[in-house]
Every structure is written in structure tokens, then in C-alpha cells.
Tab-separated table of C-alpha atoms in Angstrom:
chain	number	residue	atom	x	y	z
A	250	MET	CA	73.314	97.430	118.939
A	251	ILE	CA	76.591	98.038	120.733
A	252	THR	CA	77.063	95.279	123.279
A	253	PRO	CA	80.343	94.127	125.194
A	254	THR	CA	80.349	91.054	122.720
A	255	PHE	CA	80.212	93.425	119.769
A	256	LEU	CA	83.141	95.734	120.958
A	257	ALA	CA	85.103	92.482	121.257
A	258	ILE	CA	84.277	91.708	117.891
A	259	TRP	CA	85.283	95.243	116.834
A	260	LEU	CA	88.486	95.109	118.416
A	261	ALA	CA	89.325	91.524	116.680
A	262	TRP	CA	88.251	93.515	113.241
A	263	LEU	CA	90.670	96.163	113.966
A	264	MET	CA	93.714	93.883	114.800
A	265	ALA	CA	92.793	91.533	111.636
A	266	GLY	CA	92.657	94.743	109.463
A	267	GLY	CA	96.054	95.995	110.742
A	268	SER	CA	98.050	93.170	110.625
A	269	PRO	CA	100.386	92.479	107.686
A	270	GLY	CA	98.835	91.516	104.675
A	271	PRO	CA	98.241	92.448	100.967
A	272	ALA	CA	96.204	95.672	101.807
A	273	THR	CA	98.446	97.090	104.580
A	274	MET	CA	101.661	96.215	102.911
A	275	GLY	CA	100.482	97.666	99.500
A	276	ILE	CA	99.408	101.166	101.507
A	277	ALA	CA	102.880	100.950	103.305
A	278	GLY	CA	104.687	100.670	100.099
A	279	THR	CA	102.848	103.248	98.121
A	280	ALA	CA	102.943	105.821	100.997
A	281	MET	CA	106.689	105.435	101.591
A	282	ASN	CA	107.476	105.751	97.821
A	283	GLU	CA	104.821	107.724	96.203
A	284	GLY	CA	104.063	110.058	99.222
A	285	ARG	CA	100.862	110.334	101.587
A	286	SER	CA	98.124	111.421	98.906
A	287	ALA	CA	98.982	108.393	96.734
A	288	GLY	CA	98.944	106.383	99.911
A	289	LEU	CA	95.628	107.696	101.037
A	290	ALA	CA	94.313	107.076	97.142
A	291	PHE	CA	95.364	103.564	97.605
A	292	ALA	CA	93.862	103.208	101.204
A	293	LEU	CA	90.469	104.540	100.051
A	294	GLY	CA	90.568	102.164	97.041
A	295	ILE	CA	90.921	99.340	99.420
A	296	CYS	CA	88.146	100.930	101.403
A	297	ALA	CA	85.959	100.851	98.459
A	298	GLY	CA	86.360	97.184	97.733
A	299	SER	CA	85.628	96.354	101.270
A	300	ALA	CA	82.534	98.491	101.395
A	301	ALA	CA	81.337	96.520	98.217
A	302	TRP	CA	81.745	93.282	99.830
A	303	GLY	CA	80.321	94.550	103.247
A	304	ILE	CA	77.236	95.795	101.644
A	305	ALA	CA	76.884	92.733	99.544
A	306	ALA	CA	76.956	90.457	102.466
A	307	ALA	CA	74.464	92.661	104.519
A	308	LEU	CA	72.164	92.206	101.273
A	309	GLY	CA	72.351	88.487	101.461
A	310	LEU	CA	74.258	88.287	98.192
A	311	SER	CA	77.066	86.092	99.839
A	312	ALA	CA	74.777	83.219	99.929
A	313	ILE	CA	73.796	83.863	96.172
A	314	MET	CA	77.425	83.664	95.257
A	315	LEU	CA	78.053	80.771	97.087
A	316	ALA	CA	75.343	79.233	94.996
A	317	ASN	CA	77.582	80.186	91.915
A	318	VAL	CA	80.965	78.734	92.750
A	319	TRP	CA	82.193	79.531	89.133
A	320	LEU	CA	81.825	83.017	90.063
A	321	PHE	CA	84.144	82.883	93.130
A	322	GLU	CA	86.596	80.499	91.261
A	323	ALA	CA	87.085	83.239	88.552
A	324	ILE	CA	87.620	86.059	91.301
A	325	ARG	CA	89.846	83.703	93.016
A	326	TYR	CA	92.118	83.180	90.354
A	327	VAL	CA	92.430	86.789	89.193
A	328	GLY	CA	93.272	87.557	93.016
A	329	VAL	CA	95.939	84.770	93.144
A	330	ALA	CA	97.665	86.202	89.908
A	331	TYR	CA	97.706	89.700	91.179
A	332	LEU	CA	99.078	88.919	94.492
A	333	GLY	CA	101.533	86.621	93.105
A	334	TRP	CA	102.929	89.182	90.568
A	335	LEU	CA	103.261	91.643	93.562
A	336	ALA	CA	105.225	88.968	95.653
A	337	LEU	CA	107.376	88.586	92.754
A	338	LYS	CA	108.177	92.112	92.300
A	339	ALA	CA	108.973	92.381	95.839
A	340	LEU	CA	111.141	89.348	95.862
A	341	ARG	CA	113.110	90.781	92.755
A	342	ARG	CA	113.545	94.147	94.538
A	343	ALA	CA	114.757	92.436	97.871
A	344	MET	CA	117.435	90.531	95.795
A	345	SER	CA	118.825	93.524	93.893
A	346	LYS	CA	121.660	95.436	94.667
A	347	ASP	CA	120.380	98.364	92.778
A	348	ASP	CA	118.621	101.608	94.389
A	349	VAL	CA	115.139	100.436	93.985
A	350	ALA	CA	111.725	101.912	94.840
A	351	MET	CA	110.994	101.505	98.615
A	352	GLY	CA	108.384	98.917	99.825
A	353	ASN	CA	106.072	97.696	97.141
A	354	PRO	CA	104.542	100.985	95.732
A	355	VAL	CA	101.768	101.346	93.169
A	356	THR	CA	102.108	103.810	90.604
A	357	GLY	CA	100.295	105.930	88.291
A	358	SER	CA	97.484	108.608	88.720
A	359	TYR	CA	95.537	108.924	91.924
A	360	GLY	CA	92.533	107.214	89.966
A	361	THR	CA	94.714	104.255	88.721
A	362	ILE	CA	96.097	104.111	92.121
A	363	PHE	CA	92.587	103.957	93.965
A	364	ALA	CA	91.492	101.469	91.426
A	365	LYS	CA	94.477	99.014	92.106
A	366	GLY	CA	93.580	99.243	95.749
A	367	ALA	CA	89.787	98.475	95.070
A	368	ALA	CA	91.088	95.348	92.871
A	369	ILE	CA	92.982	93.874	96.116
A	370	HIS	CA	89.704	93.503	97.866
A	371	LEU	CA	87.339	92.692	94.824
A	372	THR	CA	89.637	89.985	93.890
A	373	ASN	CA	89.591	88.214	97.404
A	374	PRO	CA	86.725	86.111	97.602
A	375	LYS	CA	87.413	85.739	101.078
A	376	ALA	CA	86.610	89.232	101.844
A	377	ILE	CA	82.615	88.658	101.297
A	378	LEU	CA	82.856	85.599	103.327
A	379	SER	CA	84.529	87.430	106.127
A	380	TRP	CA	81.813	90.006	106.325
A	381	GLY	CA	78.927	87.554	106.218
A	382	SER	CA	80.607	85.526	109.204
A	383	ILE	CA	80.834	88.836	111.018
A	384	TYR	CA	77.133	89.429	110.568
A	385	ALA	CA	76.271	85.895	111.700
A	386	ILE	CA	78.443	86.199	114.856
A	387	ALA	CA	77.435	89.726	115.937
A	388	ALA	CA	73.889	90.135	114.690
A	389	PRO	CA	70.967	88.471	116.266
A	390	ASN	CA	69.060	86.001	114.082
A	391	GLU	CA	66.018	88.464	113.603
A	392	ALA	CA	68.264	91.327	112.565
A	393	SER	CA	66.743	93.516	110.136
A	394	LEU	CA	68.618	94.791	106.930
A	395	LEU	CA	69.100	98.305	108.525
A	396	MET	CA	70.632	96.886	111.631
A	397	LEU	CA	73.011	94.696	109.431
A	398	LEU	CA	73.710	98.059	107.756
A	399	GLY	CA	74.449	99.552	111.125
A	400	TYR	CA	76.847	96.922	111.900
A	401	PHE	CA	78.522	97.561	108.494
A	402	GLY	CA	78.902	101.336	109.396
A	403	LEU	CA	80.652	100.701	112.616
A	404	LEU	CA	82.810	97.878	111.347
A	405	TYR	CA	83.562	99.948	108.209
A	406	ALA	CA	84.680	102.871	110.533
A	407	GLY	CA	87.225	100.726	112.052
A	408	SER	CA	88.544	99.887	108.539
A	409	LEU	CA	88.819	103.535	107.508
A	410	LEU	CA	90.825	104.020	110.776
A	411	ILE	CA	93.192	101.330	110.215
A	412	PHE	CA	93.879	101.809	106.366
A	413	ILE	CA	94.070	105.713	106.508
A	414	GLY	CA	96.144	105.368	109.541
A	415	TYR	CA	98.535	103.198	107.785
A	416	ALA	CA	98.863	105.960	104.871
A	417	PHE	CA	99.592	108.614	107.408
A	418	LEU	CA	102.000	106.457	109.355
A	419	PHE	CA	103.975	105.015	106.411
A	420	SER	CA	104.459	108.412	104.859
A	421	SER	CA	106.378	109.886	107.770
A	422	GLU	CA	109.974	110.586	107.404
A	423	HIS	CA	110.825	108.301	110.114
A	424	MET	CA	109.286	105.279	108.598
A	425	VAL	CA	110.952	105.945	105.351
A	426	LEU	CA	114.508	106.599	107.087
A	427	ALA	CA	113.708	103.021	108.706
A	428	TYR	CA	112.867	101.442	105.613
A	429	ARG	CA	116.108	102.479	103.845
A	430	ARG	CA	118.121	101.355	106.781
A	431	ALA	CA	116.672	97.974	106.352
A	432	ARG	CA	115.424	97.797	102.852
A	433	ARG	CA	116.351	94.149	101.896
A	434	TRP	CA	114.774	92.878	104.900
A	435	PHE	CA	111.596	94.759	104.472
A	436	ASP	CA	111.320	93.707	100.837
A	437	PHE	CA	111.629	89.969	101.833
A	438	ALA	CA	108.734	90.618	104.404
A	439	PHE	CA	106.700	92.284	101.659
A	440	ALA	CA	107.365	89.180	99.202
A	441	GLY	CA	106.393	86.944	102.036
A	442	PHE	CA	103.271	88.366	102.871
A	443	PHE	CA	102.041	88.721	99.479
A	444	GLY	CA	102.928	85.169	98.533
A	445	VAL	CA	101.354	83.716	101.668
A	446	ALA	CA	97.982	85.854	100.828
A	447	SER	CA	98.054	84.424	97.399
A	448	TYR	CA	98.459	80.793	98.656
A	449	LYS	CA	95.739	81.306	101.138
A	450	ILE	CA	93.304	82.612	98.360
A	451	LEU	CA	94.189	79.826	96.107
A	452	THR	CA	93.665	77.091	98.807
A	453	VAL	CA	90.438	78.766	100.368
A	454	ARG	CA	87.377	76.496	100.964
A	455	LEU	CA	84.142	78.069	99.696
A	456	THR	CA	81.785	75.532	101.348
């Protein structure tokens, strides 16, 4: 199962997961502002949403959903609205002279924070397409369901490593101090990442 090709794919998966985006930026903002526990709750929510799409793709549900484009469209517009709202929040914060919350925090109870993290992935129809593409590249044509779930476990371990790592990294005092020194630029970056993510989901081609 673990071939040099798969290892290359796994490393690419890690780099893609760790690159700036709505998930990583949300974890960073929450961890910096609300603390490590809240950051972990948000990260675990994102991982739960990713797991749902990963298992769905392994079960072949990506093909079923592509046959019902209206469902993808509904999910797409919910995701666009949510990410657009996050982008506007970050932009307003960047332009404010007042002392404001750090990053792009998600607040509430741990359950609420977890649910908002899951929503980021569950409202992104590109997630199930990404999982399906990875399976198509990494797995042989005759791959069994058990083999696909094995690939899911290995890839998902990488996602856990990245997202939980972000929660620990951005809850450190050094990162908080760095943010405070360059708050406005960080917030412009947050607004840009969420805005670009919203645009990409809005314009994604499902066929």
C-alpha cells in the first residue's frame, strides 16, 4: 500500500493542508485569541468535516452527489456566504484602529466552536472532490473498500498532524506577540485568504 508514489502524494497532501486557507487561518485566529483548548476544538471540528467527506468519497458517494448537482450547488452557496462573512469580519478588523480580537477567532462553547470548524469543510464541495481525486491517483483500479479506507486513514493522519499542530503553534506566546506587532497586516491576510477561498468555491467546476 505504501509506495514511493503514495509517499509523494502524502507529502503533497501535508503541504496543501498546511498552506494558508480558511481552515488553517480559522485555527490560527481561534488559538491566538481564545487559547489552545478552543483552537483544538476548532481543529477537531475541521478534521471531523474532512473525515465525513473522506469516508463518503471512499464509499463512492462523490459520484452519487455529482449526479445531483443541485445538492452541490446548495452546499456551495452556503460555504461562499460563510467564508465571505469571515472575510468581511477580518477586513473590518484590519481597518479598525480600536483594540480588537486577534486573528479571525471563533467564539462560543467548545461544542459550538467544534461545529463551526466542521461547517468549514462540510460546506466546501471541493473537499469531497479532492478526496475522490486522491483515491483515483493513489489507489489501483481494483482497490477494495478496505484498501480505500486504509488510504483514508493514512491521509487523515496527515490532516490531524497539520491541523492540531496549528492549534498548538498559534497558541504559543511567541506567535501571539508576533501577531500583536503586525496585527493590521495579519488581518488583511486573513481577509484575503477567506475572500479567495470564497471566490474559488463560487467558481469551482463540478464536472
